[in-house]
Amino acid sequence: MTTTHETSHPTDPRPAVRCGIVPPYLLQALASSGEPHLEERARETLRLDQLRYEEHAREHSLRPDGARVSRRANRATTEAPNRVVHDAGGGTTLPGEKVRAEGEPATDDTAVNEAYDGLGATWDLWNAAYGRNSLDDRGLGLVATVHYGTNYDNAFWDGSQMVFGDGDGVVLLGFTRSLDVIGHELAHGVTQYTSGLVYQDQAGALNEHVSDVFGILVKQRALGQSAEESDWLIGAELLGPDVKGVALRSMKEPGTAYDDPRLGKDPQPGHMRDFVDTDDDNGGVHINSGIPNRAFHLVATTLGGNAWERAGAIWYAVITGDIKADCDFATFAALTEAAAVAAHGEDSEEARAVRDAWAQVGVTNETGGAAGGGSEREPAPAPAPTPSPEPEPSPVPAGGEPGLVQVRRTGGFAGQVRERTVRLDELPDDDATAWRTLLASPTLMALAQGRMIPDAFRYGVSCDVPPVDVTIPEPALPEGVRELFDRTLEA
Ligand SMILES: [Zn+2]
């Protein structure tokens, strides 16, 4: 055992995914909301997200298959939180200036104190309720950065630390305001160290679900709320005062969290019959998580009392048990039932509550998994194995118009598909020249050989003359090329 990493940036042991609390479909909606202030802020957030993810992908050898890699040996000698909060001062350099370490008094910066307290409440839940010593059960230090970017509309776990933006101040407020959001992001860290759920399709929706579950449990425990008393809302404190909605997600009633001209309507389903079959958002990970979220809410409220003690303990047993990284809904449901039976018996109140809840959301062995029903869908695209050196045939019939290029962006957390077909001579001269150079060179094909990375945007470029049809994972894109794609999409 020679894992000794003593860098200022903790080394993560698992394939990390960048996990922003605001899915791209919301950011995209803001970016085209017709309000210049919001549009500018949302675009800036999307841009910074992309930069962050590229940087992260370079720093951490992300593995697309979710395979486990060895954990570092840094177990603390005593079990207590070890928090450090930094201030990025509106910049994007992480971790930023250290402003409050463990045991230090509160500062006059609300965001700093909210982050510090939220990290503490999260550590407390995992430790007091489940005997877990931090995210990795080895006393991992909890690192957070506040005031990241300018009016940054997001918060995320980058595989090593928490990052909080201040929001645009109109639709979305400061991201340290919601305790469940802090708990959600840190739970991605726990998943990283435990189940390693792949951030794609049903496993990805379960990854999101697990974060919502333990995020809401952090809030409930900190507030002393029983299952009945909780609002079961994720991100309620983030919405600006005139936003038509109550939160970013509702675990109780998925699909009802907001309906706002700038945000669109909450797209979450609460039943398997409404499962959203999409290639976007890594297979709708932020959308379909509504289905298991509602199941958890049903279990928790059926059992009553403190959800972290009853329903939460069953879920904790599952994520730390014999769960596979590519687990689907039906398998997860079966694992929760098995955990309830193991702890409480076949005919226990717990086992019945779990069985009933999954049945109510339409997840059964017959319909919830790969066997069929609403969840059956094409397998995810293979992680760009060994691409052919030859260009793939273009779907556009031969003889098409020279200089006509289609750019399509999918992926991201839940990103809307953005697509545009342009004539190059409609573009500014510099961009048209850049496109002609790019299309004529082997660059695009080379870039298309980059690995598929969970959570990354994917840019598709197709052109008839010359024949080009490629899909490129965003982290593989040089900044200049990505900016050209984005300008073209927005032109
Ligand atoms: Zn998440």
mmCIF file with all atom_site columns, C-alpha atoms in Angstrom, residues 72-255:
data_model
loop_
_atom_site.group_PDB
_atom_site.id
_atom_site.type_symbol
_atom_site.label_atom_id
_atom_site.label_alt_id
_atom_site.label_comp_id
_atom_site.label_asym_id
_atom_site.label_entity_id
_atom_site.label_seq_id
_atom_site.pdbx_PDB_ins_code
_atom_site.Cartn_x
_atom_site.Cartn_y
_atom_site.Cartn_z
_atom_site.occupancy
_atom_site.B_iso_or_equiv
_atom_site.pdbx_formal_charge
_atom_site.auth_seq_id
_atom_site.auth_comp_id
_atom_site.auth_asym_id
_atom_site.auth_atom_id
_atom_site.pdbx_PDB_model_num
ATOM 1   C CA . ARG A 1 72  ? -6.235  6.555  -0.601  1.00 0.00 ? 72  ARG A CA 1
ATOM 2   C CA . ALA A 1 73  ? -5.212  5.671  2.900   1.00 0.00 ? 73  ALA A CA 1
ATOM 3   C CA . ASN A 1 74  ? -5.874  8.734  4.954   1.00 0.00 ? 74  ASN A CA 1
ATOM 4   C CA . ARG A 1 75  ? -8.070  7.527  7.739   1.00 0.00 ? 75  ARG A CA 1
ATOM 5   C CA . ALA A 1 76  ? -8.280  10.089 10.484  1.00 0.00 ? 76  ALA A CA 1
ATOM 6   C CA . THR A 1 77  ? -7.398  9.025  13.969  1.00 0.00 ? 77  THR A CA 1
ATOM 7   C CA . THR A 1 78  ? -10.448 10.651 15.479  1.00 0.00 ? 78  THR A CA 1
ATOM 8   C CA . GLU A 1 79  ? -13.894 10.934 14.018  1.00 0.00 ? 79  GLU A CA 1
ATOM 9   C CA . ALA A 1 80  ? -14.732 14.580 13.700  1.00 0.00 ? 80  ALA A CA 1
ATOM 10  C CA . PRO A 1 81  ? -15.399 16.808 10.734  1.00 0.00 ? 81  PRO A CA 1
ATOM 11  C CA . ASN A 1 82  ? -12.453 18.563 9.203   1.00 0.00 ? 82  ASN A CA 1
ATOM 12  C CA . ARG A 1 83  ? -13.815 21.482 7.245   1.00 0.00 ? 83  ARG A CA 1
ATOM 13  C CA . VAL A 1 84  ? -12.095 24.183 5.259   1.00 0.00 ? 84  VAL A CA 1
ATOM 14  C CA . VAL A 1 85  ? -14.003 26.899 3.442   1.00 0.00 ? 85  VAL A CA 1
ATOM 15  C CA . HIS A 1 86  ? -12.361 28.969 0.734   1.00 0.00 ? 86  HIS A CA 1
ATOM 16  C CA . ASP A 1 87  ? -13.392 32.112 -1.109  1.00 0.00 ? 87  ASP A CA 1
ATOM 17  C CA . ALA A 1 88  ? -12.886 32.248 -4.872  1.00 0.00 ? 88  ALA A CA 1
ATOM 18  C CA . GLY A 1 89  ? -13.655 35.972 -4.801  1.00 0.00 ? 89  GLY A CA 1
ATOM 19  C CA . GLY A 1 90  ? -15.705 35.791 -7.992  1.00 0.00 ? 90  GLY A CA 1
ATOM 20  C CA . GLY A 1 91  ? -12.936 33.992 -9.837  1.00 0.00 ? 91  GLY A CA 1
ATOM 21  C CA . THR A 1 92  ? -12.757 30.388 -10.965 1.00 0.00 ? 92  THR A CA 1
ATOM 22  C CA . THR A 1 93  ? -9.471  29.303 -9.436  1.00 0.00 ? 93  THR A CA 1
ATOM 23  C CA . LEU A 1 94  ? -9.936  26.518 -6.929  1.00 0.00 ? 94  LEU A CA 1
ATOM 24  C CA . PRO A 1 95  ? -9.832  26.221 -4.063  1.00 0.00 ? 95  PRO A CA 1
ATOM 25  C CA . GLY A 1 96  ? -9.311  29.999 -3.606  1.00 0.00 ? 96  GLY A CA 1
ATOM 26  C CA . GLU A 1 97  ? -8.355  31.856 -0.473  1.00 0.00 ? 97  GLU A CA 1
ATOM 27  C CA . LYS A 1 98  ? -8.789  29.935 2.762   1.00 0.00 ? 98  LYS A CA 1
ATOM 28  C CA . VAL A 1 99  ? -11.233 31.874 4.928   1.00 0.00 ? 99  VAL A CA 1
ATOM 29  C CA . ARG A 1 100 ? -12.472 29.502 7.628   1.00 0.00 ? 100 ARG A CA 1
ATOM 30  C CA . ALA A 1 101 ? -10.965 26.282 8.921   1.00 0.00 ? 101 ALA A CA 1
ATOM 31  C CA . GLU A 1 102 ? -12.358 23.734 11.354  1.00 0.00 ? 102 GLU A CA 1
ATOM 32  C CA . GLY A 1 103 ? -13.056 25.199 14.765  1.00 0.00 ? 103 GLY A CA 1
ATOM 33  C CA . GLU A 1 104 ? -12.585 28.811 13.702  1.00 0.00 ? 104 GLU A CA 1
ATOM 34  C CA . PRO A 1 105 ? -15.296 31.334 14.560  1.00 0.00 ? 105 PRO A CA 1
ATOM 35  C CA . ALA A 1 106 ? -17.929 32.513 12.120  1.00 0.00 ? 106 ALA A CA 1
ATOM 36  C CA . THR A 1 107 ? -16.922 35.196 9.655   1.00 0.00 ? 107 THR A CA 1
ATOM 37  C CA . ASP A 1 108 ? -19.033 38.145 8.504   1.00 0.00 ? 108 ASP A CA 1
ATOM 38  C CA . ASP A 1 109 ? -19.677 36.389 5.205   1.00 0.00 ? 109 ASP A CA 1
ATOM 39  C CA . THR A 1 110 ? -23.007 34.556 5.202   1.00 0.00 ? 110 THR A CA 1
ATOM 40  C CA . ALA A 1 111 ? -22.038 32.244 2.362   1.00 0.00 ? 111 ALA A CA 1
ATOM 41  C CA . VAL A 1 112 ? -18.893 31.141 4.186   1.00 0.00 ? 112 VAL A CA 1
ATOM 42  C CA . ASN A 1 113 ? -20.838 30.369 7.341   1.00 0.00 ? 113 ASN A CA 1
ATOM 43  C CA . GLU A 1 114 ? -23.651 28.624 5.502   1.00 0.00 ? 114 GLU A CA 1
ATOM 44  C CA . ALA A 1 115 ? -21.129 26.413 3.729   1.00 0.00 ? 115 ALA A CA 1
ATOM 45  C CA . TYR A 1 116 ? -19.281 25.662 6.951   1.00 0.00 ? 116 TYR A CA 1
ATOM 46  C CA . ASP A 1 117 ? -22.466 24.823 8.818   1.00 0.00 ? 117 ASP A CA 1
ATOM 47  C CA . GLY A 1 118 ? -23.862 22.810 5.901   1.00 0.00 ? 118 GLY A CA 1
ATOM 48  C CA . LEU A 1 119 ? -20.729 20.714 5.645   1.00 0.00 ? 119 LEU A CA 1
ATOM 49  C CA . GLY A 1 120 ? -20.975 20.111 9.388   1.00 0.00 ? 120 GLY A CA 1
ATOM 50  C CA . ALA A 1 121 ? -24.651 19.118 9.260   1.00 0.00 ? 121 ALA A CA 1
ATOM 51  C CA . THR A 1 122 ? -23.871 16.747 6.408   1.00 0.00 ? 122 THR A CA 1
ATOM 52  C CA . TRP A 1 123 ? -20.943 15.173 8.260   1.00 0.00 ? 123 TRP A CA 1
ATOM 53  C CA . ASP A 1 124 ? -23.187 14.809 11.315  1.00 0.00 ? 124 ASP A CA 1
ATOM 54  C CA . LEU A 1 125 ? -25.882 12.935 9.421   1.00 0.00 ? 125 LEU A CA 1
ATOM 55  C CA . TRP A 1 126 ? -23.487 10.401 7.953   1.00 0.00 ? 126 TRP A CA 1
ATOM 56  C CA . ASN A 1 127 ? -21.703 9.934  11.260  1.00 0.00 ? 127 ASN A CA 1
ATOM 57  C CA . ALA A 1 128 ? -24.541 9.973  13.762  1.00 0.00 ? 128 ALA A CA 1
ATOM 58  C CA . ALA A 1 129 ? -27.101 8.091  11.696  1.00 0.00 ? 129 ALA A CA 1
ATOM 59  C CA . TYR A 1 130 ? -24.868 5.614  9.865   1.00 0.00 ? 130 TYR A CA 1
ATOM 60  C CA . GLY A 1 131 ? -21.557 5.576  11.733  1.00 0.00 ? 131 GLY A CA 1
ATOM 61  C CA . ARG A 1 132 ? -19.788 6.847  8.646   1.00 0.00 ? 132 ARG A CA 1
ATOM 62  C CA . ASN A 1 133 ? -16.588 8.839  9.099   1.00 0.00 ? 133 ASN A CA 1
ATOM 63  C CA . SER A 1 134 ? -16.950 11.430 6.343   1.00 0.00 ? 134 SER A CA 1
ATOM 64  C CA . LEU A 1 135 ? -17.598 10.746 2.677   1.00 0.00 ? 135 LEU A CA 1
ATOM 65  C CA . ASP A 1 136 ? -15.004 8.020  2.318   1.00 0.00 ? 136 ASP A CA 1
ATOM 66  C CA . ASP A 1 137 ? -15.501 6.574  5.838   1.00 0.00 ? 137 ASP A CA 1
ATOM 67  C CA . ARG A 1 138 ? -11.866 7.456  6.365   1.00 0.00 ? 138 ARG A CA 1
ATOM 68  C CA . GLY A 1 139 ? -12.200 10.970 7.658   1.00 0.00 ? 139 GLY A CA 1
ATOM 69  C CA . LEU A 1 140 ? -11.808 12.763 4.370   1.00 0.00 ? 140 LEU A CA 1
ATOM 70  C CA . GLY A 1 141 ? -11.534 16.508 4.877   1.00 0.00 ? 141 GLY A CA 1
ATOM 71  C CA . LEU A 1 142 ? -14.521 18.505 3.644   1.00 0.00 ? 142 LEU A CA 1
ATOM 72  C CA . VAL A 1 143 ? -13.418 21.310 1.370   1.00 0.00 ? 143 VAL A CA 1
ATOM 73  C CA . ALA A 1 144 ? -15.695 23.986 -0.001  1.00 0.00 ? 144 ALA A CA 1
ATOM 74  C CA . THR A 1 145 ? -15.299 27.101 -2.090  1.00 0.00 ? 145 THR A CA 1
ATOM 75  C CA . VAL A 1 146 ? -17.840 29.921 -2.101  1.00 0.00 ? 146 VAL A CA 1
ATOM 76  C CA . HIS A 1 147 ? -18.256 32.947 -4.399  1.00 0.00 ? 147 HIS A CA 1
ATOM 77  C CA . TYR A 1 148 ? -17.166 30.920 -7.397  1.00 0.00 ? 148 TYR A CA 1
ATOM 78  C CA . GLY A 1 149 ? -17.495 32.810 -10.675 1.00 0.00 ? 149 GLY A CA 1
ATOM 79  C CA . THR A 1 150 ? -19.637 35.868 -11.221 1.00 0.00 ? 150 THR A CA 1
ATOM 80  C CA . ASN A 1 151 ? -23.328 35.309 -10.567 1.00 0.00 ? 151 ASN A CA 1
ATOM 81  C CA . TYR A 1 152 ? -22.609 31.641 -11.134 1.00 0.00 ? 152 TYR A CA 1
ATOM 82  C CA . ASP A 1 153 ? -25.863 29.678 -11.364 1.00 0.00 ? 153 ASP A CA 1
ATOM 83  C CA . ASN A 1 154 ? -24.679 26.392 -9.979  1.00 0.00 ? 154 ASN A CA 1
ATOM 84  C CA . ALA A 1 155 ? -23.054 24.326 -7.280  1.00 0.00 ? 155 ALA A CA 1
ATOM 85  C CA . PHE A 1 156 ? -21.159 21.125 -7.829  1.00 0.00 ? 156 PHE A CA 1
ATOM 86  C CA . TRP A 1 157 ? -18.987 18.420 -6.385  1.00 0.00 ? 157 TRP A CA 1
ATOM 87  C CA . ASP A 1 158 ? -15.892 18.215 -8.535  1.00 0.00 ? 158 ASP A CA 1
ATOM 88  C CA . GLY A 1 159 ? -14.704 14.856 -7.267  1.00 0.00 ? 159 GLY A CA 1
ATOM 89  C CA . SER A 1 160 ? -12.686 16.422 -4.477  1.00 0.00 ? 160 SER A CA 1
ATOM 90  C CA . GLN A 1 161 ? -14.524 19.433 -3.145  1.00 0.00 ? 161 GLN A CA 1
ATOM 91  C CA . MET A 1 162 ? -17.724 21.453 -3.093  1.00 0.00 ? 162 MET A CA 1
ATOM 92  C CA . VAL A 1 163 ? -18.073 24.593 -5.181  1.00 0.00 ? 163 VAL A CA 1
ATOM 93  C CA . PHE A 1 164 ? -20.834 27.160 -4.677  1.00 0.00 ? 164 PHE A CA 1
ATOM 94  C CA . GLY A 1 165 ? -21.881 29.987 -6.941  1.00 0.00 ? 165 GLY A CA 1
ATOM 95  C CA . ASP A 1 166 ? -23.769 33.060 -5.788  1.00 0.00 ? 166 ASP A CA 1
ATOM 96  C CA . GLY A 1 167 ? -26.564 32.614 -8.336  1.00 0.00 ? 167 GLY A CA 1
ATOM 97  C CA . ASP A 1 168 ? -27.780 35.272 -10.729 1.00 0.00 ? 168 ASP A CA 1
ATOM 98  C CA . GLY A 1 169 ? -29.678 36.953 -7.901  1.00 0.00 ? 169 GLY A CA 1
ATOM 99  C CA . VAL A 1 170 ? -32.971 37.010 -9.784  1.00 0.00 ? 170 VAL A CA 1
ATOM 100 C CA . VAL A 1 171 ? -34.079 33.488 -10.642 1.00 0.00 ? 171 VAL A CA 1
ATOM 101 C CA . LEU A 1 172 ? -31.486 31.645 -8.604  1.00 0.00 ? 172 LEU A CA 1
ATOM 102 C CA . LEU A 1 173 ? -30.005 32.918 -5.363  1.00 0.00 ? 173 LEU A CA 1
ATOM 103 C CA . GLY A 1 174 ? -26.840 31.898 -3.513  1.00 0.00 ? 174 GLY A CA 1
ATOM 104 C CA . PHE A 1 175 ? -26.287 28.169 -3.535  1.00 0.00 ? 175 PHE A CA 1
ATOM 105 C CA . THR A 1 176 ? -25.229 27.850 0.077   1.00 0.00 ? 176 THR A CA 1
ATOM 106 C CA . ARG A 1 177 ? -28.768 28.817 1.086   1.00 0.00 ? 177 ARG A CA 1
ATOM 107 C CA . SER A 1 178 ? -30.215 25.300 0.731   1.00 0.00 ? 178 SER A CA 1
ATOM 108 C CA . LEU A 1 179 ? -28.894 22.763 3.187   1.00 0.00 ? 179 LEU A CA 1
ATOM 109 C CA . ASP A 1 180 ? -30.288 19.930 1.095   1.00 0.00 ? 180 ASP A CA 1
ATOM 110 C CA . VAL A 1 181 ? -28.248 21.180 -1.852  1.00 0.00 ? 181 VAL A CA 1
ATOM 111 C CA . ILE A 1 182 ? -25.067 20.977 0.193   1.00 0.00 ? 182 ILE A CA 1
ATOM 112 C CA . GLY A 1 183 ? -26.080 17.518 1.372   1.00 0.00 ? 183 GLY A CA 1
ATOM 113 C CA . HIS A 1 184 ? -26.925 16.498 -2.192  1.00 0.00 ? 184 HIS A CA 1
ATOM 114 C CA . GLU A 1 185 ? -23.544 17.454 -3.584  1.00 0.00 ? 185 GLU A CA 1
ATOM 115 C CA . LEU A 1 186 ? -21.606 15.803 -0.784  1.00 0.00 ? 186 LEU A CA 1
ATOM 116 C CA . ALA A 1 187 ? -23.676 12.642 -1.252  1.00 0.00 ? 187 ALA A CA 1
ATOM 117 C CA . HIS A 1 188 ? -22.198 12.460 -4.752  1.00 0.00 ? 188 HIS A CA 1
ATOM 118 C CA . GLY A 1 189 ? -18.918 12.096 -2.915  1.00 0.00 ? 189 GLY A CA 1
ATOM 119 C CA . VAL A 1 190 ? -20.308 9.218  -0.861  1.00 0.00 ? 190 VAL A CA 1
ATOM 120 C CA . THR A 1 191 ? -21.568 7.531  -4.030  1.00 0.00 ? 191 THR A CA 1
ATOM 121 C CA . GLN A 1 192 ? -18.136 8.018  -5.523  1.00 0.00 ? 192 GLN A CA 1
ATOM 122 C CA . TYR A 1 193 ? -16.660 6.060  -2.593  1.00 0.00 ? 193 TYR A CA 1
ATOM 123 C CA . THR A 1 194 ? -19.394 3.420  -2.305  1.00 0.00 ? 194 THR A CA 1
ATOM 124 C CA . SER A 1 195 ? -21.727 2.207  -5.041  1.00 0.00 ? 195 SER A CA 1
ATOM 125 C CA . GLY A 1 196 ? -19.921 4.072  -7.806  1.00 0.00 ? 196 GLY A CA 1
ATOM 126 C CA . LEU A 1 197 ? -23.196 4.290  -9.712  1.00 0.00 ? 197 LEU A CA 1
ATOM 127 C CA . VAL A 1 198 ? -22.461 5.102  -13.335 1.00 0.00 ? 198 VAL A CA 1
ATOM 128 C CA . TYR A 1 199 ? -23.733 8.531  -14.333 1.00 0.00 ? 199 TYR A CA 1
ATOM 129 C CA . GLN A 1 200 ? -25.821 7.282  -17.241 1.00 0.00 ? 200 GLN A CA 1
ATOM 130 C CA . ASP A 1 201 ? -29.388 6.065  -17.806 1.00 0.00 ? 201 ASP A CA 1
ATOM 131 C CA . GLN A 1 202 ? -31.133 4.369  -14.860 1.00 0.00 ? 202 GLN A CA 1
ATOM 132 C CA . ALA A 1 203 ? -27.916 3.983  -12.855 1.00 0.00 ? 203 ALA A CA 1
ATOM 133 C CA . GLY A 1 204 ? -27.301 7.696  -13.358 1.00 0.00 ? 204 GLY A CA 1
ATOM 134 C CA . ALA A 1 205 ? -30.830 8.551  -12.254 1.00 0.00 ? 205 ALA A CA 1
ATOM 135 C CA . LEU A 1 206 ? -30.210 6.419  -9.147  1.00 0.00 ? 206 LEU A CA 1
ATOM 136 C CA . ASN A 1 207 ? -26.976 8.330  -8.569  1.00 0.00 ? 207 ASN A CA 1
ATOM 137 C CA . GLU A 1 208 ? -29.001 11.563 -8.643  1.00 0.00 ? 208 GLU A CA 1
ATOM 138 C CA . HIS A 1 209 ? -31.714 9.966  -6.503  1.00 0.00 ? 209 HIS A CA 1
ATOM 139 C CA . VAL A 1 210 ? -29.265 8.902  -3.802  1.00 0.00 ? 210 VAL A CA 1
ATOM 140 C CA . SER A 1 211 ? -27.993 12.472 -3.615  1.00 0.00 ? 211 SER A CA 1
ATOM 141 C CA . ASP A 1 212 ? -31.517 13.854 -3.281  1.00 0.00 ? 212 ASP A CA 1
ATOM 142 C CA . VAL A 1 213 ? -32.322 11.290 -0.578  1.00 0.00 ? 213 VAL A CA 1
ATOM 143 C CA . PHE A 1 214 ? -29.357 12.052 1.623   1.00 0.00 ? 214 PHE A CA 1
ATOM 144 C CA . GLY A 1 215 ? -29.593 15.758 0.825   1.00 0.00 ? 215 GLY A CA 1
ATOM 145 C CA . ILE A 1 216 ? -33.146 15.921 2.157   1.00 0.00 ? 216 ILE A CA 1
ATOM 146 C CA . LEU A 1 217 ? -32.176 13.762 5.132   1.00 0.00 ? 217 LEU A CA 1
ATOM 147 C CA . VAL A 1 218 ? -29.432 16.226 6.065   1.00 0.00 ? 218 VAL A CA 1
ATOM 148 C CA . LYS A 1 219 ? -32.051 18.956 6.081   1.00 0.00 ? 219 LYS A CA 1
ATOM 149 C CA . GLN A 1 220 ? -34.631 16.922 7.978   1.00 0.00 ? 220 GLN A CA 1
ATOM 150 C CA . ARG A 1 221 ? -32.182 15.877 10.671  1.00 0.00 ? 221 ARG A CA 1
ATOM 151 C CA . ALA A 1 222 ? -30.760 19.385 11.088  1.00 0.00 ? 222 ALA A CA 1
ATOM 152 C CA . LEU A 1 223 ? -34.274 20.820 11.416  1.00 0.00 ? 223 LEU A CA 1
ATOM 153 C CA . GLY A 1 224 ? -35.520 17.959 13.577  1.00 0.00 ? 224 GLY A CA 1
ATOM 154 C CA . GLN A 1 225 ? -38.260 17.212 11.073  1.00 0.00 ? 225 GLN A CA 1
ATOM 155 C CA . SER A 1 226 ? -40.073 13.904 10.832  1.00 0.00 ? 226 SER A CA 1
ATOM 156 C CA . ALA A 1 227 ? -41.005 12.431 7.466   1.00 0.00 ? 227 ALA A CA 1
ATOM 157 C CA . GLU A 1 228 ? -44.457 14.004 7.781   1.00 0.00 ? 228 GLU A CA 1
ATOM 158 C CA . GLU A 1 229 ? -43.091 17.428 8.645   1.00 0.00 ? 229 GLU A CA 1
ATOM 159 C CA . SER A 1 230 ? -40.587 17.711 5.805   1.00 0.00 ? 230 SER A CA 1
ATOM 160 C CA . ASP A 1 231 ? -41.438 19.623 2.639   1.00 0.00 ? 231 ASP A CA 1
ATOM 161 C CA . TRP A 1 232 ? -39.477 17.047 0.596   1.00 0.00 ? 232 TRP A CA 1
ATOM 162 C CA . LEU A 1 233 ? -38.240 19.882 -1.629  1.00 0.00 ? 233 LEU A CA 1
ATOM 163 C CA . ILE A 1 234 ? -34.742 20.141 -3.065  1.00 0.00 ? 234 ILE A CA 1
ATOM 164 C CA . GLY A 1 235 ? -33.398 23.658 -3.483  1.00 0.00 ? 235 GLY A CA 1
ATOM 165 C CA . ALA A 1 236 ? -36.426 25.509 -2.116  1.00 0.00 ? 236 ALA A CA 1
ATOM 166 C CA . GLU A 1 237 ? -34.288 28.377 -0.811  1.00 0.00 ? 237 GLU A CA 1
ATOM 167 C CA . LEU A 1 238 ? -32.554 28.902 -4.152  1.00 0.00 ? 238 LEU A CA 1
ATOM 168 C CA . LEU A 1 239 ? -35.454 30.282 -6.146  1.00 0.00 ? 239 LEU A CA 1
ATOM 169 C CA . GLY A 1 240 ? -35.808 34.032 -6.430  1.00 0.00 ? 240 GLY A CA 1
ATOM 170 C CA . PRO A 1 241 ? -38.898 35.622 -4.894  1.00 0.00 ? 241 PRO A CA 1
ATOM 171 C CA . ASP A 1 242 ? -40.829 36.086 -8.143  1.00 0.00 ? 242 ASP A CA 1
ATOM 172 C CA . VAL A 1 243 ? -40.093 32.668 -9.625  1.00 0.00 ? 243 VAL A CA 1
ATOM 173 C CA . LYS A 1 244 ? -43.218 30.624 -10.228 1.00 0.00 ? 244 LYS A CA 1
ATOM 174 C CA . GLY A 1 245 ? -42.264 27.542 -8.307  1.00 0.00 ? 245 GLY A CA 1
ATOM 175 C CA . VAL A 1 246 ? -41.321 26.184 -4.913  1.00 0.00 ? 246 VAL A CA 1
ATOM 176 C CA . ALA A 1 247 ? -37.974 24.461 -5.509  1.00 0.00 ? 247 ALA A CA 1
ATOM 177 C CA . LEU A 1 248 ? -35.788 22.752 -8.100  1.00 0.00 ? 248 LEU A CA 1
ATOM 178 C CA . ARG A 1 249 ? -37.323 19.334 -7.406  1.00 0.00 ? 249 ARG A CA 1
ATOM 179 C CA . SER A 1 250 ? -40.097 17.825 -5.338  1.00 0.00 ? 250 SER A CA 1
ATOM 180 C CA . MET A 1 251 ? -39.519 14.312 -4.034  1.00 0.00 ? 251 MET A CA 1
ATOM 181 C CA . LYS A 1 252 ? -43.113 14.152 -2.895  1.00 0.00 ? 252 LYS A CA 1
ATOM 182 C CA . GLU A 1 253 ? -44.669 15.246 -6.169  1.00 0.00 ? 253 GLU A CA 1
ATOM 183 C CA . PRO A 1 254 ? -42.125 15.089 -8.953  1.00 0.00 ? 254 PRO A CA 1
ATOM 184 C CA . GLY A 1 255 ? -43.024 17.386 -11.847 1.00 0.00 ? 255 GLY A CA 1
#
